[in-house]
Coordinates of C-alpha atoms and ligand atoms in Angstrom, one line a residue:
M75 CA 162.4 -18.1 357.6
P76 CA 159.1 -16.6 359.2
P77 CA 156.7 -19.8 360.2
M78 CA 154.4 -20.9 356.7
P79 CA 151.1 -19.3 357.0
S80 CA 147.9 -20.5 357.9
Q81 CA 145.4 -21.3 354.7
V82 CA 142.8 -18.8 355.0
P83 CA 139.3 -20.2 353.6
F84 CA 136.5 -18.0 351.5
L85 CA 134.2 -19.4 353.9
D86 CA 133.9 -21.1 357.2
L87 CA 130.8 -23.1 358.2
H88 CA 132.1 -25.2 360.5
S89 CA 132.8 -22.2 362.7
Q90 CA 128.8 -21.0 362.5
I91 CA 127.2 -24.5 362.8
T92 CA 129.9 -25.8 365.6
P93 CA 128.6 -23.8 368.4
L94 CA 124.7 -24.0 368.0
R95 CA 125.4 -27.9 366.9
N96 CA 123.4 -29.2 370.2
E97 CA 120.4 -27.4 368.9
L98 CA 120.9 -28.2 365.2
D99 CA 121.0 -31.5 366.0
A100 CA 117.7 -31.3 368.6
A101 CA 115.8 -29.7 365.5
I102 CA 116.7 -32.4 363.0
R103 CA 115.5 -35.1 365.7
R104 CA 112.6 -33.1 365.9
V105 CA 111.6 -33.6 362.4
V106 CA 112.8 -37.6 362.3
D107 CA 110.7 -37.9 365.1
S108 CA 107.8 -36.8 363.8
C109 CA 108.2 -38.0 360.1
G110 CA 106.1 -34.7 358.8
F111 CA 108.9 -34.0 356.4
I112 CA 106.6 -32.4 353.8
L113 CA 104.9 -29.2 354.8
G114 CA 105.2 -30.1 358.1
P115 CA 104.7 -27.9 361.2
E116 CA 108.4 -26.2 361.3
V117 CA 107.5 -25.1 357.8
P118 CA 105.2 -22.3 359.1
A119 CA 106.5 -22.2 361.7
F120 CA 109.2 -20.8 360.4
E121 CA 107.5 -18.7 357.4
A122 CA 105.7 -16.5 360.5
E123 CA 109.5 -16.2 361.8
F124 CA 111.0 -14.7 358.6
A125 CA 107.6 -12.6 357.8
R126 CA 108.2 -10.8 361.0
A127 CA 111.9 -10.4 360.6
C128 CA 110.8 -9.0 357.1
E129 CA 108.5 -6.9 357.9
V130 CA 105.8 -8.3 356.0
E131 CA 102.1 -10.0 356.2
H132 CA 103.5 -12.9 354.4
A133 CA 106.2 -15.6 353.7
I134 CA 105.8 -18.7 351.8
G135 CA 109.1 -21.6 351.8
V136 CA 110.4 -22.9 348.7
D137 CA 112.7 -24.8 347.9
S138 CA 115.7 -22.6 346.4
G139 CA 116.1 -18.7 345.4
T140 CA 115.4 -19.4 341.8
S141 CA 112.2 -21.2 342.2
A142 CA 111.0 -18.1 344.5
L143 CA 111.9 -15.8 341.4
V144 CA 110.2 -17.8 338.8
L145 CA 107.1 -18.1 341.2
I146 CA 106.8 -14.2 342.2
L147 CA 107.4 -13.9 338.2
R148 CA 104.5 -16.7 337.6
G149 CA 102.3 -15.4 340.1
L150 CA 102.3 -11.7 338.6
D151 CA 101.4 -13.9 335.2
I152 CA 104.5 -12.4 334.1
G153 CA 105.6 -14.7 330.6
P154 CA 105.4 -15.1 327.0
G155 CA 106.0 -12.0 325.1
D156 CA 106.7 -10.2 328.8
E157 CA 109.9 -8.2 328.8
V158 CA 112.0 -7.5 332.5
I159 CA 114.7 -5.1 333.5
L160 CA 117.7 -6.5 335.9
Q161 CA 121.6 -5.9 335.5
P162 CA 124.0 -7.9 333.9
N163 CA 126.0 -8.8 336.7
T164 CA 124.3 -10.8 339.1
F165 CA 123.8 -14.3 339.6
I166 CA 122.8 -16.2 336.9
A167 CA 119.5 -17.2 338.5
T168 CA 117.8 -13.4 338.2
A169 CA 118.1 -14.0 334.5
E170 CA 117.3 -17.4 334.2
S171 CA 114.4 -17.3 335.7
I172 CA 112.7 -14.8 333.9
S173 CA 113.9 -16.6 331.0
L174 CA 112.3 -19.7 332.3
V175 CA 108.0 -18.2 332.4
G176 CA 109.2 -17.3 328.5
A177 CA 109.9 -13.6 328.9
K178 CA 112.5 -11.9 327.8
P179 CA 115.4 -10.6 329.9
V180 CA 116.6 -7.4 329.0
F181 CA 119.4 -5.9 330.3
A182 CA 120.4 -2.4 332.1
D183 CA 124.1 -1.2 333.0
V184 CA 125.2 -0.6 336.6
D185 CA 126.9 2.2 338.1
L186 CA 130.8 1.4 337.9
E187 CA 130.9 2.4 341.8
T188 CA 128.3 1.2 343.6
Q189 CA 127.7 -2.0 341.0
Q190 CA 123.9 -1.7 341.6
I191 CA 121.3 -1.2 339.0
D192 CA 121.6 2.5 337.5
P193 CA 117.8 3.6 337.5
A194 CA 118.6 5.7 334.4
R195 CA 119.4 2.9 332.9
V196 CA 116.1 1.2 333.7
A197 CA 114.1 3.8 332.6
A198 CA 115.8 4.0 329.2
A199 CA 115.5 0.4 328.9
I200 CA 111.4 0.5 329.8
T201 CA 109.4 -0.7 327.1
P202 CA 105.2 -0.7 326.7
R203 CA 106.4 -4.8 327.0
T204 CA 107.7 -4.1 330.6
R205 CA 106.3 -5.8 333.2
A206 CA 108.8 -5.4 335.9
V207 CA 112.3 -4.6 337.1
V208 CA 114.2 -6.9 339.3
A209 CA 116.3 -5.2 342.2
V210 CA 119.3 -6.9 343.0
H211 CA 120.6 -6.1 346.4
L212 CA 124.1 -7.5 345.4
F213 CA 126.4 -8.2 347.7
G214 CA 123.9 -7.4 350.1
R215 CA 124.4 -3.9 349.2
T216 CA 120.6 -2.1 349.3
A217 CA 120.1 -1.7 345.2
P218 CA 118.9 2.1 345.0
L219 CA 114.9 1.1 346.0
E220 CA 113.6 4.6 346.3
A221 CA 114.5 5.8 343.0
L222 CA 113.2 2.6 341.1
Q223 CA 110.3 2.5 343.3
R224 CA 109.3 6.1 342.2
L225 CA 110.3 5.0 337.9
A226 CA 108.1 1.2 338.8
R227 CA 104.7 3.6 339.9
E228 CA 105.4 6.4 337.5
R229 CA 105.5 4.0 334.5
G230 CA 102.9 0.7 336.4
I231 CA 105.6 -1.8 336.2
H232 CA 106.1 -4.2 339.2
L233 CA 109.5 -3.9 341.5
I234 CA 110.6 -7.6 342.7
E235 CA 113.4 -7.8 344.7
D236 CA 115.9 -10.4 344.3
A237 CA 116.8 -10.1 347.6
C238 CA 118.7 -13.9 347.7
Q239 CA 122.0 -12.1 349.6
A240 CA 121.1 -9.9 351.6
H241 CA 119.3 -10.8 354.6
G242 CA 118.8 -8.5 357.2
A243 CA 119.8 -5.7 355.4
R244 CA 118.0 -2.4 355.6
F245 CA 117.3 0.1 353.5
A246 CA 115.9 3.8 354.4
R247 CA 115.0 2.0 358.0
R248 CA 113.2 -0.7 356.2
P249 CA 113.8 -4.1 355.6
V250 CA 115.3 -5.4 352.5
G251 CA 112.3 -8.0 351.3
S252 CA 109.2 -5.4 352.4
V253 CA 109.6 -2.4 349.3
G254 CA 108.5 -4.6 346.5
I255 CA 105.4 -6.0 345.1
A256 CA 107.8 -9.1 346.1
A257 CA 111.0 -10.8 346.8
A258 CA 113.2 -13.7 346.6
W259 CA 115.4 -15.1 348.7
S260 CA 117.7 -18.0 348.9
F261 CA 119.2 -19.8 351.6
Y262 CA 121.5 -21.6 349.6
P263 CA 123.7 -23.2 352.3
G264 CA 127.1 -20.2 351.8
K265 CA 124.5 -17.1 352.0
N266 CA 124.0 -14.8 354.8
L267 CA 121.3 -17.3 356.1
G268 CA 121.9 -20.7 355.1
A269 CA 120.2 -23.6 354.9
F270 CA 122.1 -27.6 355.2
G271 CA 120.3 -28.1 351.5
D272 CA 118.8 -25.8 349.2
A273 CA 115.6 -23.4 350.1
G274 CA 114.3 -20.1 349.6
A275 CA 111.5 -18.3 350.6
V276 CA 109.6 -15.3 348.5
T277 CA 107.8 -12.3 351.1
T278 CA 105.5 -10.7 350.5
R279 CA 102.6 -7.8 351.6
D280 CA 99.9 -8.9 348.8
A281 CA 98.1 -11.3 350.2
V282 CA 96.7 -12.1 346.6
L283 CA 100.0 -12.7 345.3
A284 CA 101.0 -14.8 348.3
T285 CA 97.7 -16.9 348.5
A286 CA 98.7 -17.4 344.0
I287 CA 102.4 -18.2 345.5
R288 CA 101.3 -21.1 348.5
Q289 CA 99.7 -22.5 345.5
L290 CA 102.3 -22.3 342.9
R291 CA 104.8 -24.3 345.0
D292 CA 102.3 -27.2 346.0
H293 CA 101.0 -28.5 342.6
G294 CA 98.2 -25.7 342.2
Q295 CA 96.2 -27.0 345.0
I296 CA 93.7 -25.8 347.1
A297 CA 93.0 -28.8 349.3
K298 CA 94.3 -32.2 348.8
Y299 CA 93.8 -33.4 345.0
D300 CA 91.8 -29.8 344.4
H301 CA 94.3 -28.8 341.9
V302 CA 92.9 -24.9 340.4
R303 CA 96.1 -24.3 338.9
I304 CA 99.0 -25.4 337.0
G305 CA 102.1 -25.0 339.6
T306 CA 105.0 -27.7 340.5
N307 CA 106.3 -29.2 343.2
A308 CA 108.7 -25.7 344.7
R309 CA 108.0 -26.9 348.4
L310 CA 110.2 -25.8 351.3
D311 CA 111.5 -29.0 352.9
S312 CA 110.6 -29.4 357.1
L313 CA 114.0 -29.8 358.0
Q314 CA 115.5 -27.2 355.6
A315 CA 112.7 -24.8 358.3
A316 CA 113.8 -26.6 361.5
V317 CA 117.6 -25.6 360.6
L318 CA 116.7 -22.1 359.7
R319 CA 114.3 -21.3 363.3
V320 CA 117.2 -22.6 364.4
K321 CA 119.8 -19.6 362.7
L322 CA 117.7 -17.1 362.3
P323 CA 118.5 -15.5 365.4
H324 CA 121.2 -15.5 365.1
L325 CA 121.1 -12.9 361.7
E326 CA 121.6 -10.3 363.3
S327 CA 125.1 -11.0 365.0
W328 CA 126.2 -12.6 362.7
N329 CA 125.8 -9.8 359.9
A330 CA 127.5 -7.7 362.3
G331 CA 130.6 -9.9 362.7
R332 CA 130.5 -9.2 358.6
R333 CA 130.3 -5.2 358.9
R334 CA 133.4 -6.0 361.4
V335 CA 135.3 -7.9 358.9
A336 CA 134.3 -5.2 356.3
A337 CA 135.5 -2.3 358.6
L338 CA 138.7 -4.0 358.7
Y339 CA 139.7 -4.6 354.7
D340 CA 138.2 -1.2 354.3
A341 CA 141.3 0.2 357.2
A342 CA 143.9 -1.8 355.9
L343 CA 143.4 -1.9 352.1
R344 CA 142.4 1.7 352.3
G345 CA 145.0 4.3 350.4
S346 CA 146.4 1.1 348.4
E347 CA 145.9 0.1 344.3
F348 CA 142.5 -1.4 345.0
R349 CA 139.4 0.3 344.5
L350 CA 136.9 -0.4 347.9
P351 CA 133.1 -0.6 348.3
A352 CA 132.5 2.8 347.2
P353 CA 131.2 4.0 350.8
L354 CA 126.7 3.7 352.0
A355 CA 124.6 7.1 351.2
A356 CA 122.4 7.7 354.1
E357 CA 119.8 5.3 353.2
E358 CA 122.1 2.5 352.0
D359 CA 122.9 -0.7 353.7
H360 CA 125.2 -3.2 353.3
V361 CA 125.6 -6.7 355.0
Y362 CA 128.4 -8.1 353.1
H363 CA 127.2 -11.4 351.8
L364 CA 130.7 -10.5 349.8
Y365 CA 132.8 -8.0 350.2
V366 CA 134.3 -6.9 346.7
V367 CA 137.5 -5.1 345.7
R368 CA 138.5 -4.3 342.1
H369 CA 142.4 -4.1 340.4
P370 CA 142.9 -3.3 337.2
R371 CA 145.4 -6.2 336.8
R372 CA 144.0 -8.8 339.3
S373 CA 145.6 -11.7 337.2
A374 CA 148.8 -10.4 339.4
V375 CA 146.2 -10.7 343.1
V376 CA 144.7 -13.9 342.4
H377 CA 147.9 -15.6 341.7
A378 CA 149.5 -14.5 345.0
L379 CA 146.4 -15.1 347.3
R380 CA 146.1 -19.0 345.4
D381 CA 150.3 -19.4 346.4
H382 CA 149.5 -18.5 349.4
G383 CA 146.9 -20.5 350.0
I384 CA 144.1 -17.5 350.7
G385 CA 139.9 -18.7 349.5
F386 CA 138.4 -15.9 346.7
G387 CA 136.1 -15.0 344.4
L388 CA 135.2 -13.9 341.5
H389 CA 131.8 -12.9 341.4
Y390 CA 131.3 -12.6 338.2
P391 CA 133.5 -13.9 335.8
V392 CA 131.2 -13.4 333.2
P393 CA 128.9 -10.8 332.5
I394 CA 125.1 -12.3 331.8
H395 CA 124.9 -11.6 328.5
Q396 CA 128.2 -12.8 327.1
S397 CA 127.4 -16.3 328.9
A398 CA 127.5 -18.7 325.9
A399 CA 124.3 -20.0 327.5
Y400 CA 122.9 -15.9 326.6
A401 CA 124.5 -15.3 323.1
F402 CA 121.6 -16.4 321.3
L403 CA 120.8 -11.9 322.7
G404 CA 123.1 -11.4 320.2
L405 CA 124.5 -8.6 322.7
G406 CA 127.9 -8.1 322.2
P407 CA 130.9 -6.6 323.9
G408 CA 130.1 -3.0 324.6
S409 CA 126.9 -3.7 325.5
Y410 CA 127.0 -3.2 328.8
P411 CA 130.6 -1.1 329.5
N412 CA 130.6 -0.7 333.6
A413 CA 129.1 -4.6 334.1
E414 CA 131.7 -5.8 331.4
L415 CA 134.6 -3.7 333.1
L416 CA 134.0 -4.9 336.3
A417 CA 133.7 -8.4 335.7
E418 CA 137.3 -7.9 334.6
E419 CA 138.4 -6.3 337.8
I420 CA 136.6 -7.8 340.8
L421 CA 137.5 -9.3 343.3
S422 CA 135.8 -11.6 347.0
L423 CA 137.7 -11.4 350.0
P424 CA 137.2 -14.2 352.2
M425 CA 134.1 -13.5 354.0
Y426 CA 132.6 -15.1 357.5
P427 CA 131.8 -13.1 360.5
E428 CA 133.7 -15.4 362.4
L429 CA 137.4 -14.9 360.5
T430 CA 139.7 -13.3 362.6
E431 CA 141.7 -10.1 362.8
A432 CA 144.9 -12.3 362.0
H433 CA 143.5 -13.8 358.4
I434 CA 142.6 -10.9 357.7
E435 CA 146.0 -8.8 358.2
Q436 CA 147.3 -12.3 356.3
V437 CA 145.1 -11.3 353.6
C438 CA 145.7 -7.7 353.2
E439 CA 149.5 -8.5 353.3
V440 CA 149.8 -10.5 350.7
M441 CA 147.0 -8.2 348.4
T442 CA 148.9 -5.2 348.9
Q443 CA 152.0 -7.2 347.9
A444 CA 151.1 -8.6 344.5
A445 CA 149.6 -5.1 343.8
S446 CA 152.5 -3.0 344.3
L447 CA 155.4 -6.0 342.5
S448 CA 152.7 -6.1 339.9
G449 CA 152.7 -2.3 338.5
Ligands
LIG258 C1 122.2 -17.1 345.0 C2 121.1 -16.4 344.1 C3 120.0 -16.7 343.4 C4 119.3 -17.9 343.6 O1 119.7 -18.9 344.6 P1 118.9 -20.6 344.6 O2 118.7 -20.9 345.9 O3 120.9 -20.9 344.5 O4 118.3 -21.2 343.9 C5 119.3 -15.5 342.9 N1 119.8 -14.5 342.8 C6 120.6 -14.4 343.2 C7 121.0 -12.6 343.3 C8 121.3 -15.2 344.2 O5 123.0 -14.6 344.8

């Protein structure tokens, strides 16, 4: 009997935090010592550094990616009576934010190979009520920004980027988050750039929108107790900003680590029954927030991974239009066939920059064996 192989976690934050532990502790201590917990100097410092990294004029720190999306929509005065187009296979927050401002989410199906929103289907979904389309850089792969931007210009709607899974990705050499009117970012701990709790940001090159969002995140204030609009409390807190400032300089090398892992998966699984992430076109990029494969008999593979202590995920197991939360839209099976098929076949493999070659081999061995037995 060979020795029992070690377990492979889906995500391992310890391996990222340990080498930075002293710097992170010092950053946290700095905030505690200053007691500047709310909008202290760490927040504008992080905003300036993140704006520079995204090659935009404005970054506004907020308390989550969901808040970032809501504030962008509110900043653009999108609300009741308006429609916003998105794909059905994304994290629910993309749709929720639209609902939360009182607008209607309108789905457009995705391309089966790239799993990204299909610009032709977006064009078909536009009505006189459409105000915006959300381009989700799903799994860290860039959305078809060029086609969507052209469409948005031609039809007079906004292009909003949901960059919550794509920190550091570039489309045609432009950083994501700098192409649309604004972009929403999440720094949820498991994202490519993660805080020690909930956190997010909006990036934009539009000074008027930036000012609106800056006010909205802090009770519509322009000065203490001078409330010029009805805002909310959606501020990035100083502790999270301090942690993010330590981590941001490492984003590029972490993304390189993720690409290394993806290339090893590609090599080990090529020629197997698994359908791998589609090759990238010249202008596209991928920072592998998730490495997602497809298999027509996924449950056999899932069982084998479970039996061998290998972590995995399903992103996402239910397309948003088929979730109980959105049942009221009355969009039955067959409404978005590609998204529905993907929900049945997708499987996310362990992915983090420090994942070892031995672990990758172990994952691929279990998968290929399970696939061949299930046939
Ligand atoms: C994580 C995520 C969000 C929401 O971010 P939170 O910080 O968890 O609110 C929105 N959209 C996508 C695509 C995400 O992956």
